[in-house]
Every structure is written in C-alpha cells, then in structure tokens.
Coordinates of C-alpha atoms in Angstrom, one line a residue:
M1 CA 0.0 0.0 0.0
K2 CA 1.2 3.6 -0.7
T3 CA 1.2 6.1 2.1
T4 CA -0.4 9.4 1.4
R5 CA 0.7 12.8 2.7
S6 CA -1.9 14.3 4.9
R7 CA -3.1 17.4 3.0
S8 CA -3.7 20.6 4.9
V9 CA -7.4 20.5 4.8
I10 CA -7.8 23.6 3.1
G11 CA -10.5 24.0 5.4
V12 CA -12.3 26.5 3.5
A13 CA -12.6 27.8 7.0
W14 CA -13.9 31.1 6.0
A15 CA -12.3 32.5 9.0
M16 CA -13.8 35.4 7.3
L17 CA -13.4 36.3 9.9
G18 CA -13.7 39.4 10.5
A19 CA -16.0 38.3 12.9
Q20 CA -16.9 40.1 10.3
L21 CA -17.8 43.2 11.4
M22 CA -14.8 43.8 12.8
S23 CA -11.9 41.8 12.5
A24 CA -8.6 43.3 13.1
T25 CA -10.5 45.8 15.1
V26 CA -14.0 46.8 14.9
V27 CA -12.6 49.9 14.2
G28 CA -9.3 49.1 14.1
L29 CA -8.9 52.3 15.9
L30 CA -6.4 51.5 18.5
V31 CA -5.6 53.7 21.4
G32 CA -2.2 54.2 22.1
C33 CA 0.5 54.9 24.3
G34 CA 0.1 58.3 25.9
T35 CA -1.8 61.3 24.8
K36 CA -1.0 63.7 22.0
K37 CA 0.0 67.3 22.5
T38 CA -2.9 69.6 21.9
P39 CA -2.2 71.7 18.7
T40 CA -2.2 75.4 19.5
A41 CA -2.7 78.5 17.5
E42 CA 0.7 79.8 18.6
K43 CA 2.3 76.7 17.1
G44 CA 0.4 77.1 13.9
G45 CA -1.6 74.0 14.4
P46 CA -5.0 73.8 12.8
A47 CA -7.9 74.8 14.9
K48 CA -10.0 72.3 16.9
Q49 CA -13.7 72.0 16.1
S50 CA -16.7 69.9 17.1
V51 CA -17.3 66.5 15.7
T52 CA -18.3 66.3 12.1
A53 CA -20.7 64.0 10.4
P54 CA -19.5 60.4 10.1
T55 CA -17.7 59.3 6.9
T56 CA -19.8 57.2 4.6
V57 CA -18.9 55.0 1.6
E58 CA -21.1 55.3 -1.5
G59 CA -22.2 52.3 -3.5
N60 CA -21.7 49.5 -1.0
V61 CA -25.2 48.4 -1.1
P62 CA -26.6 47.1 -4.4
A63 CA -29.7 48.9 -5.6
G64 CA -32.9 47.1 -5.3
R65 CA -32.1 44.9 -2.3
P66 CA -32.3 46.7 1.0
I67 CA -31.0 44.6 3.8
S68 CA -33.9 43.5 6.0
R69 CA -33.6 42.3 9.5
D70 CA -35.4 42.3 12.8
A71 CA -34.3 45.0 15.1
K72 CA -31.3 43.9 17.1
T73 CA -29.3 45.3 19.9
G74 CA -25.6 46.2 19.6
E75 CA -24.8 43.2 21.8
Q76 CA -26.8 40.8 19.5
L77 CA -25.2 42.2 16.3
Y78 CA -21.8 42.0 17.9
A79 CA -22.3 38.3 18.8
Q80 CA -23.5 37.6 15.3
H81 CA -20.7 39.3 13.4
C82 CA -17.8 40.2 15.6
A83 CA -17.3 37.9 18.6
A84 CA -15.6 35.1 16.6
C85 CA -12.6 37.4 16.1
H86 CA -12.9 40.0 18.9
G87 CA -14.1 37.6 21.6
T88 CA -17.5 37.7 23.4
N89 CA -16.1 40.1 25.9
G90 CA -14.1 42.1 23.4
D91 CA -10.6 41.0 24.5
G92 CA -9.5 40.2 20.9
R93 CA -9.3 36.5 21.6
G94 CA -12.2 35.0 19.8
P95 CA -11.8 31.5 18.4
A96 CA -10.8 32.8 14.9
A97 CA -8.3 35.3 16.2
V98 CA -5.3 33.1 15.8
F99 CA -6.0 32.7 12.1
V100 CA -5.8 36.3 11.0
F101 CA -3.1 38.9 11.0
P102 CA -3.1 41.8 12.0
R103 CA -4.7 40.4 15.2
P104 CA -8.2 41.5 16.1
R105 CA -8.3 44.5 18.4
D106 CA -8.6 44.2 22.1
F107 CA -11.5 46.6 22.8
R108 CA -11.2 46.3 26.6
A109 CA -7.7 47.6 26.5
G110 CA -8.8 50.6 24.4
R111 CA -5.9 50.5 22.0
W112 CA -7.3 52.4 19.0
R113 CA -5.5 53.2 15.8
L114 CA -7.7 55.5 13.9
I115 CA -8.8 58.5 16.0
S116 CA -9.8 62.1 15.4
T117 CA -9.4 63.4 18.9
V118 CA -6.5 64.9 20.8
N119 CA -6.8 62.5 23.7
S120 CA -6.9 59.3 21.4
V121 CA -10.3 58.2 22.6
P122 CA -12.4 57.7 19.5
T123 CA -15.8 59.3 19.0
L124 CA -18.7 57.1 17.9
D125 CA -18.4 58.6 14.4
D126 CA -14.7 57.4 14.4
L127 CA -15.9 53.9 15.1
E128 CA -18.7 54.0 12.6
A129 CA -16.3 55.3 9.9
V130 CA -14.2 52.1 10.3
L131 CA -17.4 49.9 10.3
T132 CA -18.5 51.7 7.1
R133 CA -15.2 51.4 5.2
G134 CA -13.5 48.5 6.9
M135 CA -9.8 48.3 7.2
P136 CA -8.2 47.4 3.9
G137 CA -5.5 44.8 4.0
S138 CA -6.9 43.1 7.0
A139 CA -9.9 40.8 7.9
M140 CA -11.8 43.8 9.1
V141 CA -14.1 44.3 6.1
S142 CA -16.7 46.9 5.3
W143 CA -20.1 46.8 7.0
A144 CA -21.7 49.6 4.9
H145 CA -24.5 47.2 4.0
L146 CA -25.7 47.3 7.6
S147 CA -28.1 50.1 8.4
E148 CA -26.9 53.3 10.1
V149 CA -28.9 52.3 13.1
D150 CA -27.1 48.9 13.3
R151 CA -23.7 50.5 12.9
R152 CA -24.3 53.0 15.6
A153 CA -25.5 50.2 17.9
L154 CA -22.4 48.3 17.2
A155 CA -20.1 51.3 17.9
E156 CA -22.0 51.9 21.2
H157 CA -21.5 48.3 22.2
V158 CA -17.8 48.5 21.4
M159 CA -17.5 51.5 23.7
K160 CA -19.4 49.7 26.4
L161 CA -16.8 46.8 26.1
R162 CA -14.0 49.5 26.5
G163 CA -15.8 50.7 29.6
D164 CA -15.9 47.2 31.0
G165 CA -12.2 46.8 30.4
A166 CA -11.4 50.2 32.0
R167 CA -13.4 49.2 35.1
D168 CA -11.5 46.0 35.5
I169 CA -8.2 47.8 35.0
E170 CA -9.1 50.4 37.7
L171 CA -10.1 47.6 40.1
K172 CA -7.0 45.6 39.5
L173 CA -4.7 48.6 40.1
A174 CA -6.5 49.5 43.3
A175 CA -6.2 45.9 44.5
E176 CA -2.5 45.8 43.7
A177 CA -2.0 49.0 45.6
E178 CA -4.1 47.8 48.4
E179 CA -6.3 50.9 48.2
D180 CA -10.1 51.4 48.5
L181 CA -11.7 52.6 45.4
S182 CA -14.9 54.6 45.8
K183 CA -17.6 54.4 43.3
E184 CA -17.0 58.0 42.4
K185 CA -13.3 57.4 41.6
L186 CA -14.2 54.2 39.6
A187 CA -16.6 56.3 37.6
E188 CA -14.0 58.9 36.9
G189 CA -11.6 56.3 35.7
I190 CA -14.0 54.8 33.3
A191 CA -15.1 58.2 32.0
R192 CA -11.5 59.1 31.3
A193 CA -11.1 56.0 29.1
T194 CA -14.4 56.3 27.3
T195 CA -14.9 60.1 26.8
P196 CA -13.6 61.5 23.5
G197 CA -11.6 64.7 23.8
E198 CA -11.8 67.6 21.4
V199 CA -11.9 66.7 17.7
F200 CA -8.9 67.8 15.7
Q201 CA -10.1 69.5 12.6
P202 CA -7.5 69.7 9.8
P203 CA -7.4 72.9 7.7
V204 CA -8.9 72.9 4.2
V205 CA -6.4 71.0 2.0
S206 CA -5.6 72.9 -1.1
D207 CA -5.8 71.4 -4.6
S208 CA -2.7 69.3 -5.5
S209 CA 0.0 70.7 -7.8
G210 CA 3.3 69.6 -9.1
E211 CA 5.0 72.1 -6.8
A212 CA 3.1 70.9 -3.7
I213 CA 4.0 67.3 -4.4
A214 CA 7.7 68.3 -4.9
R215 CA 7.7 70.1 -1.5
G216 CA 5.9 67.2 0.1
K217 CA 8.5 64.7 -1.1
E218 CA 11.2 66.9 0.3
V219 CA 9.5 66.9 3.8
Y220 CA 9.0 63.1 3.4
L221 CA 12.6 62.4 2.7
T222 CA 14.0 64.8 5.4
K223 CA 11.6 64.4 8.3
G224 CA 11.9 60.7 9.0
C225 CA 9.1 59.2 6.9
A226 CA 11.5 57.5 4.4
A227 CA 13.2 55.6 7.2
C228 CA 10.2 53.3 7.4
H229 CA 8.2 53.7 4.2
G230 CA 11.4 53.8 2.0
D231 CA 12.6 56.6 -0.3
T232 CA 10.0 55.7 -2.9
G233 CA 7.2 54.8 -0.5
R234 CA 7.2 51.1 -1.2
G235 CA 7.5 50.1 2.5
D236 CA 11.1 48.9 2.1
G237 CA 12.6 50.9 5.0
Q238 CA 12.8 49.6 8.6
Q239 CA 11.2 46.2 8.7
K240 CA 11.7 44.9 12.2
M241 CA 8.9 46.7 14.0
V242 CA 6.4 45.9 16.8
D243 CA 3.3 47.6 18.1
S244 CA 2.4 48.5 21.7
E245 CA 1.3 44.9 22.3
G246 CA 4.6 43.5 21.1
L247 CA 3.2 42.1 17.9
P248 CA 5.2 42.4 14.7
T249 CA 4.1 45.0 12.2
R250 CA 5.5 46.5 9.0
P251 CA 5.4 49.9 7.2
R252 CA 2.8 50.2 4.4
D253 CA 3.7 50.2 0.8
L254 CA 2.1 53.5 -0.1
T255 CA 2.2 52.8 -3.8
L256 CA -0.4 50.1 -3.4
G257 CA -3.0 52.6 -2.0
I258 CA -3.9 50.3 0.9
F259 CA -4.9 52.9 3.6
K260 CA -6.2 51.7 7.0
G261 CA -8.2 54.8 7.4
N262 CA -10.1 56.8 4.8
H263 CA -7.9 58.0 2.0
D264 CA -9.4 61.5 1.4
P265 CA -6.9 64.4 2.1
K266 CA -8.6 65.3 5.4
S267 CA -8.2 61.8 6.8
V268 CA -4.6 61.5 5.6
Y269 CA -3.8 64.8 7.2
R270 CA -5.1 63.5 10.5
R271 CA -3.0 60.3 10.2
I272 CA 0.1 62.4 9.8
W273 CA -0.6 65.0 12.5
L274 CA -2.1 62.7 15.2
G275 CA -0.2 59.5 14.2
M276 CA -1.6 56.1 14.8
P277 CA -1.5 55.4 18.6
G278 CA -0.1 52.1 19.5
S279 CA 1.8 51.7 16.3
P280 CA 5.3 52.7 15.1
M281 CA 3.6 55.6 13.1
P282 CA 4.2 58.7 15.3
A283 CA 2.5 62.0 15.5
S284 CA 4.2 64.7 13.3
Q285 CA 3.1 67.8 15.2
Q286 CA 6.6 69.3 14.9
L287 CA 5.7 70.1 11.3
T288 CA 3.9 73.2 10.1
P289 CA 0.4 72.9 8.7
E290 CA 1.8 73.8 5.3
Q291 CA 4.3 71.0 5.4
V292 CA 1.7 68.4 6.4
T293 CA -0.5 69.6 3.6
D294 CA 2.3 69.2 1.1
M295 CA 3.1 65.7 2.5
V296 CA -0.6 64.8 2.0
H297 CA -0.3 65.6 -1.6
F298 CA 3.0 63.6 -2.0
V299 CA 1.6 60.5 -0.2
L300 CA -1.5 60.5 -2.4
S301 CA 0.5 61.0 -5.5
L302 CA 2.1 57.6 -4.9
S303 CA -1.1 55.8 -5.9
N304 CA -4.3 56.9 -7.7
E305 CA -7.9 57.1 -6.7
E306 CA -8.9 54.0 -8.7
T307 CA -6.2 51.9 -6.9
R308 CA -7.2 53.2 -3.5
E309 CA -10.9 52.5 -4.1
A310 CA -10.1 49.0 -5.3
T311 CA -8.8 48.1 -1.8
V312 CA -12.2 48.9 -0.1
L313 CA -14.5 45.9 -0.2
K314 CA -17.9 46.6 -1.6
R315 CA -21.0 44.4 -1.7
A316 CA -21.9 43.4 -5.3
A317 CA -25.0 42.1 -7.0
L318 CA -24.6 39.0 -9.3
A319 CA -27.3 37.7 -11.6
A320 CA -27.6 34.1 -12.9
K321 CA -29.6 34.3 -16.1
R322 CA -31.3 31.4 -17.6
T323 CA -29.7 29.9 -20.8
R324 CA -30.9 27.1 -23.0
T325 CA -27.5 25.3 -22.9
L326 CA -24.8 25.8 -20.3
P327 CA -21.3 26.8 -21.6
S328 CA -19.2 23.6 -21.9
G329 CA -15.9 24.9 -20.4
P330 CA -13.8 27.8 -19.1
D331 CA -13.2 29.2 -22.6
D332 CA -16.6 28.5 -24.1
P333 CA -17.8 31.6 -26.1
G334 CA -21.2 31.1 -24.4
W335 CA -19.9 32.8 -21.3
Q336 CA -19.8 36.1 -23.1
A337 CA -23.6 36.3 -22.6
A338 CA -23.1 36.2 -18.8
K339 CA -22.3 39.5 -17.1
A340 CA -19.0 39.5 -15.4
T341 CA -19.0 41.1 -11.9
G342 CA -15.7 42.2 -10.4
L343 CA -15.2 41.5 -6.7
Q344 CA -12.7 42.9 -4.3
T345 CA -10.7 40.7 -2.0
T346 CA -8.8 41.1 1.2
P347 CA -6.2 38.9 2.8
L348 CA -6.9 37.3 6.2
W349 CA -3.1 37.2 6.7
W350 CA -1.4 40.4 5.7
R351 CA 0.5 40.6 2.4
D352 CA 1.7 43.3 0.1
E353 CA 0.2 42.7 -3.3
P354 CA -2.0 44.3 -5.9
S355 CA -5.6 43.3 -6.5
R356 CA -6.3 39.8 -7.9
D357 CA -8.9 41.1 -10.3
L358 CA -11.4 38.5 -9.2
S359 CA -14.4 38.2 -11.7
V360 CA -17.5 36.0 -11.3
Q361 CA -20.1 35.0 -13.9
A362 CA -23.2 32.9 -13.2
T363 CA -25.8 31.2 -15.4
H364 CA -28.3 28.2 -15.2
D365 CA -30.3 26.1 -17.5
S366 CA -33.2 25.4 -15.1
Q367 CA -31.4 22.2 -14.1
T368 CA -27.8 23.2 -13.1
L369 CA -26.2 26.4 -11.8
A370 CA -22.7 27.2 -13.1
L371 CA -20.3 29.7 -11.7
R372 CA -17.3 30.9 -13.7
I373 CA -14.6 32.4 -11.4
S374 CA -11.6 34.0 -12.8
W375 CA -8.6 35.7 -11.1
N376 CA -4.9 36.7 -11.6
D377 CA -2.4 34.2 -10.3
P378 CA 1.1 34.5 -11.8
T379 CA 2.1 30.9 -10.6
H380 CA 0.5 27.6 -11.6
D381 CA 0.4 25.7 -8.3
D382 CA -1.2 22.3 -8.9
A383 CA 0.9 20.0 -6.7
A384 CA 0.7 19.5 -2.9
S385 CA 2.4 16.2 -2.4
K386 CA 5.4 17.6 -0.5
P387 CA 5.6 19.4 2.8
D388 CA 6.6 22.7 1.2
Q389 CA 4.0 22.5 -1.6
F390 CA 0.5 24.2 -1.5
E391 CA -2.1 24.1 -4.2
D392 CA -4.2 26.9 -5.8
M393 CA -7.8 26.8 -4.7
V394 CA -11.1 28.6 -4.9
A395 CA -14.4 28.1 -3.0
A396 CA -17.8 29.7 -2.8
E397 CA -20.2 29.6 0.2
L398 CA -24.0 30.1 -0.3
I399 CA -26.9 30.6 2.0
Q400 CA -30.5 31.9 1.8
D401 CA -31.2 33.9 4.9
P402 CA -32.1 37.7 5.2
N403 CA -30.1 37.7 8.5
E404 CA -26.8 36.6 7.1
P405 CA -24.7 34.6 9.6
F406 CA -21.0 35.0 10.4
L407 CA -19.1 35.2 7.1
G408 CA -16.5 32.9 8.6
M409 CA -18.4 29.7 8.0
G410 CA -21.8 30.6 9.3
A411 CA -23.3 30.0 12.7
S412 CA -24.8 27.1 14.8
D413 CA -28.1 28.9 15.2
A414 CA -28.5 29.6 11.4
A415 CA -29.1 27.5 8.3
A416 CA -26.1 25.4 7.1
L417 CA -23.8 27.0 4.5
D418 CA -23.4 25.2 1.3
V419 CA -19.7 25.3 0.3
W420 CA -18.4 24.5 -3.2
Q421 CA -14.7 24.0 -3.6
W422 CA -12.1 23.4 -6.4
R423 CA -8.4 22.3 -5.8
A424 CA -5.8 22.5 -8.5
G425 CA -3.8 19.6 -7.0
T426 CA -6.6 17.0 -7.3
H427 CA -4.8 14.9 -9.9
D428 CA -1.3 15.0 -8.3
T429 CA -1.1 11.9 -6.2
G430 CA 2.6 12.3 -5.4
A431 CA 3.1 8.6 -6.2
S432 CA 6.7 9.1 -7.4
D433 CA 7.7 10.5 -4.0
Q434 CA 6.0 7.9 -1.9
Q435 CA 7.4 4.7 -0.3
S436 CA 5.7 1.4 -0.3
D437 CA 4.6 0.1 3.2
E438 CA 4.0 -3.5 4.0
Y439 CA 0.7 -4.0 5.8
P440 CA -0.7 -7.3 7.2
F441 CA -1.2 -9.7 4.3
D442 CA 0.1 -7.1 1.8
T443 CA 3.4 -9.0 1.3
P444 CA 4.9 -10.7 -1.7
V445 CA 3.8 -14.1 -0.3
Y446 CA 0.2 -12.9 0.0
R447 CA 0.2 -11.4 -3.4
E448 CA 1.5 -14.7 -4.8
L449 CA -1.3 -16.5 -3.0
A450 CA -3.9 -14.0 -4.4
K451 CA -2.8 -15.2 -7.8
G452 CA -3.6 -11.8 -9.5
A453 CA -6.8 -11.1 -7.7
A454 CA -7.4 -7.5 -6.6
L455 CA -5.9 -6.7 -3.2
P456 CA -7.9 -4.9 -0.7
D457 CA -7.5 -1.1 -0.4
F458 CA -5.9 -0.3 3.0
V459 CA -6.2 3.5 2.5
T460 CA -9.4 3.9 4.5
A461 CA -9.8 7.5 3.6
R462 CA -9.9 6.6 -0.1
V463 CA -12.2 3.7 0.6
V464 CA -14.9 5.9 2.1
G465 CA -14.5 8.6 -0.6
N466 CA -12.7 11.3 1.4
P467 CA -12.2 14.0 -1.3
L468 CA -8.7 14.7 0.0
A469 CA -7.7 11.1 -0.6
T470 CA -9.5 10.4 -3.9
R471 CA -8.8 11.7 -7.4
E472 CA -12.2 11.3 -8.8
S473 CA -13.2 15.0 -9.2
D474 CA -11.7 18.5 -9.0
G475 CA -14.8 19.7 -7.2
A476 CA -16.0 19.1 -3.7
N477 CA -19.2 19.8 -1.7
L478 CA -18.9 20.8 2.0
V479 CA -21.2 22.0 4.7
S480 CA -20.7 24.4 7.7
R481 CA -22.7 25.5 10.7
G482 CA -20.1 27.8 12.3
F483 CA -16.5 28.5 12.7
G484 CA -14.5 25.3 12.9
T485 CA -17.3 23.1 11.7
L486 CA -16.5 22.8 8.0
T487 CA -17.0 19.2 6.9
F488 CA -16.9 17.3 3.6
R489 CA -20.3 15.8 2.7
P490 CA -20.4 12.0 2.2
K491 CA -19.3 10.6 -1.1
A492 CA -22.9 10.1 -2.2
S493 CA -23.6 13.8 -1.7
Q494 CA -20.5 15.0 -3.7
V495 CA -22.7 16.7 -6.4
V496 CA -20.4 19.7 -7.2
T497 CA -18.2 19.3 -10.3
A498 CA -15.4 21.6 -11.4
E499 CA -13.3 22.3 -14.5
A500 CA -10.3 24.7 -14.6
A501 CA -7.8 26.3 -17.0
W502 CA -4.7 28.4 -16.3
K503 CA -3.5 30.7 -19.0
D504 CA -1.4 33.8 -19.2
G505 CA -1.1 34.1 -15.4
R506 CA -4.9 33.7 -14.8
W507 CA -7.1 30.9 -13.4
T508 CA -10.6 30.3 -14.7
V509 CA -12.7 27.8 -12.8
I510 CA -16.1 26.5 -13.5
L511 CA -18.2 25.2 -10.5
R512 CA -21.4 23.4 -11.4
R513 CA -24.2 21.9 -9.2
P514 CA -27.7 20.8 -9.7
L515 CA -30.3 23.4 -8.7
V516 CA -32.5 20.9 -6.8
V517 CA -30.7 18.4 -4.5
N518 CA -31.7 16.2 -1.7
A519 CA -31.6 17.8 1.8
Q520 CA -28.5 15.8 2.7
D521 CA -26.7 16.9 -0.4
G522 CA -27.1 20.7 0.3
M523 CA -29.4 23.7 -0.2
S524 CA -31.7 23.6 -3.2
I525 CA -31.7 26.7 -5.4
E526 CA -34.8 28.0 -7.1
P527 CA -35.2 30.3 -10.1
G528 CA -36.4 33.7 -8.8
G529 CA -34.6 33.1 -5.5
R530 CA -32.1 35.5 -3.8
Y531 CA -29.0 34.1 -2.1
S532 CA -26.0 35.4 -0.3
V533 CA -22.6 34.2 -1.8
A534 CA -19.0 34.8 -0.8
F535 CA -15.8 33.6 -2.3
A536 CA -12.3 32.7 -1.2
I537 CA -9.1 32.1 -3.2
W538 CA -5.8 30.5 -2.2
D539 CA -2.4 31.1 -3.7
G540 CA -0.2 28.0 -3.4
S541 CA 3.0 30.0 -4.0
A542 CA 2.2 32.3 -1.1
H543 CA 1.8 29.1 1.1
D544 CA -2.0 29.8 1.5
R545 CA -3.9 27.0 3.2
G546 CA -6.8 26.8 5.6
P547 CA -7.7 30.3 6.9
Q548 CA -4.7 32.0 5.2
K549 CA -6.4 33.2 2.0
L550 CA -8.1 36.0 0.3
I551 CA -11.8 36.5 0.8
T552 CA -14.8 38.6 -0.4
L553 CA -17.7 40.1 1.4
W554 CA -21.1 38.5 1.3
N555 CA -22.6 39.4 -2.1
D556 CA -26.1 39.1 -3.5
L557 CA -26.9 36.3 -6.1
R558 CA -30.2 36.5 -7.9
V559 CA -31.2 33.4 -9.9
E560 CA -33.4 34.6 -12.7

C-alpha cells in the first residue's frame, strides 16, 4: 500500500473572519501609548472644532435589495458578526483570532489606531467610519451594507466593552496598591477611558499641484518618513517593528494605495498629524500645517484614486440568467452572454500585493447552476504532495437567509452554509515521491497466494470517498454551521463538479451543481430566488492554506 501525505485540509474555514464586522478591530482604531500634544494657535496647528458627520462610503449596497432584519441590539449584532474574532467580551481572543493577521483589536484595553481626537479616545463617528469602510489589507471588512442604526448600535457596544475593560483595570490597580476605590473614583476612571476629547479639525487641504508634491516629497525624505516607508514609499525601509502589544508589524507600501483609514486628504492629514496610537507611526506635530498639507499631496501622488478605491471591499449584485444550454468549459464563447462582476478581496493574513482582479459570472439552464470564477495568479500551483507545496484553490459559500450569519463559515443557530470547492492539485497523487509500506497480508507471499486477484485497499480515507484522498473530481461539496465546523459531505452527496484552466497568469474555474438536490446533499436553489454568496481564493506559491487566504464580502446572487 502507498502512504499518502496528509493534506492541509484547506478547510475553507472562512475565517472570514472578520468576525466580520470587525476583524482586526471593529474599528481598528487602536488607542495608544500616551496622549498627544494639543495643537495650539501659537504653534500654527489647525484649529479644533466639534465632531463632524460620520464618513460614509457610497455604492456599497446594491440597488434594489435593502438589507432586511429584525431590530437587534448592539450586543446581538456583535455576537452575530464580531465575537468570533474579537471575543465575546471584546478581548480580541475569539476562536478565529489566531487565524488572522493583523490580530483582532482588544477593545477592553482601548488601543485604538484611527482617531480624530486629541486624547486618542475615538468618537462614535470614528468607530462608525471604520465599520463603514472596513480596514483594507486586513480581515476587518466593510459593514456599509448594515443600516446606520445597526452600525451606531455596534459602535456603542464596542465603547461599552471598553468601559468594562477600563473598570476591570481600575479595580486591578486599586487591589495591587491595596487601596479602597470609591464608586466616584471608579466612575471617573471609566469616564477618562471612554470620553472623547476635542476633535482635531484639519485645515482645508488645497488642490494638488506639481510644486506641492515636490515640496511634500522633500518633507517626506528629510523628516523621517522614508526611514520606514522607504525613499520611494514602497514600505522597504525599517522592517523589524512591533506595536504597543509587542506584535510584529510592517510599514505600508504607499504605492499600493492600501490605507487603514479613509484616503481622502482630510483623513490622511489626521493620520500624519495625530499619528496612529499604539503603532510605530508617530504624530508629526513638529511640522507646520503647510508641510503636512504638502506631504498629504505627496503621499496621495504615490497611488491613484482607482487603486485606493479598489482596496475597499464593496458588496456586489450578481445575476444568474437562464440559458438554454450551459457553456461547456472555461473558454466556451457562451460565457460572453453572462455578465462578469468584479469583486474585491482582502487577505486574512497580511501581504503586500495588488488586486487579484477577481471576476465572477453565473448562469443556469433550469437544471444546473454554473459559476465561472476567474482571477490573476502568476504561478500555476497544482501540486501538494510535498511538505513545502501548496495548491491553488477557490471556494464559494452560499446561503438563503435575510439575517446573514457570520461570514467565517456561518453559525450554529443559522441554516447550514453550502460550500463549493475546487483544488488545483486533485490529480497529483505524489506517487513518485511515496514509499511502499507492507501492511498485514500485503506481502509478496500474500500477493502470490492471491494469484492476480485485486488486493484490498488499505487506505481507509480513499475507501470511504474522502475528497482529500480520492482523485475522482476536481470539485468538492462541503457544509458548515459555524467557525471550525467545515465538513466534507459523504461521497454520495458530492454533487459539485469543477473544471479549470490556467492561461497567461490567470485561473478560470467553473463550478457546477444541480439546482435541486436532496436535503442531505445541500441547499436547493430555485429560479427567482435570492441568495448570499461569498468567495475565497488560495495562492499556493504564497503558502496559502486553511484560513490563510483572500476573501470577499457576502454578495447578492439572484437566480433569474
């Protein structure tokens, strides 16, 4: 019998983590070490003004499908979307936290990154801005599809968690000092930790010009920015960095346009002036307002608006139109009749890379639904038979529920997710690299006695039809009811088929499945129905496997 290498069960574990709402920080707004100096008129710092209206992102909700849900409290919404990453009590240690990087924020400790105030305590508008936009480059995705009421409720609950943490810290310090802590003193401590200071209002940023960009570059090169972000802004300066929690971090490649906070001039000005508390990004209040304004123009000149917008995940609407005959393969001209919808992806484990240009098409013939998924991948990784090899993969998860469950593989109190998967390494058995093992009765003597009869198959996984041990199909059908529950369906329920082609640095994969299936085989799909669908892609050359992958938001799929 041949031994087979245990494959990293790709575990389509959507660790989408983001407990969704907020993965690497519901707001990613981390509060930092120490307070910032208050800008003054004498120093030439911009004036402080009252809180402005929250930032919003246009176009994140497809027209024609308002999100409907029963009214829920912030605590309920947090449990549904955020707790898997940030933890039930907000300590950043949810069950999915170990599978994403940057790590989910610890709200109880109050370490916020993106703040608009001089005391580094975020306003509710600050928190909502991160919920609305997400935090590109991390598992913290956009929640713009939630209503303003829901986002406000979530922001308020996050601040409640911060208050709980501040209370525990005050009590612990008092106990260590063997001091009595009055209710009044405790309330004062909690108020200090949860009450935003004055909002720093940047001046009006003038229109960009070649002269302003040139001046900004000079400031960038001479005032310390290049030491980390590199002379050309590619993030190739100082690499060994840690944040206030001792976790490794790296300077951003500014040319990729991946901004944690909003990328409008006003927001970039705030990031430079106030810094990002808790991170190696310091405040730059030694600069004049004119120098900061010029630097804003230079930083934004390193990328373009299209590139920056492409990093912000937006919910999309897909339509599967009926066709008489399904296209036969990835390159069938029949696919030209199906509209291609571009979807943005974000990595669950940080990486510097441009967009994968993910595109999805859908169609059906009243019997079978077909999804055509295409994305950029410069390397063709179709082998996973050695410890240092990983295969390219793609998966889609579907559900029909107006109250969408956790993106990271659903929830135990919701309907099961239907997961369709394709692996590039299905046909590579690695036989040439395996050694023969002698099992009981599988000896030369036994084979002689068998006189040519077929020997029993001692690979039990292959015998029962485990898709990771068989080579019968490129496609696989899985089911999930919550983080950590992803399971292959039995062999008899493997009704998903796949076909793929790699050409000119681009994968094109076709996933097909009958619309109507038995209950044990998955969720039946009906013409006229609306479904939620999300996608994940793995890059073998980047050692992607399991939760280390690129994911999309939930998107809307209408089967016409």
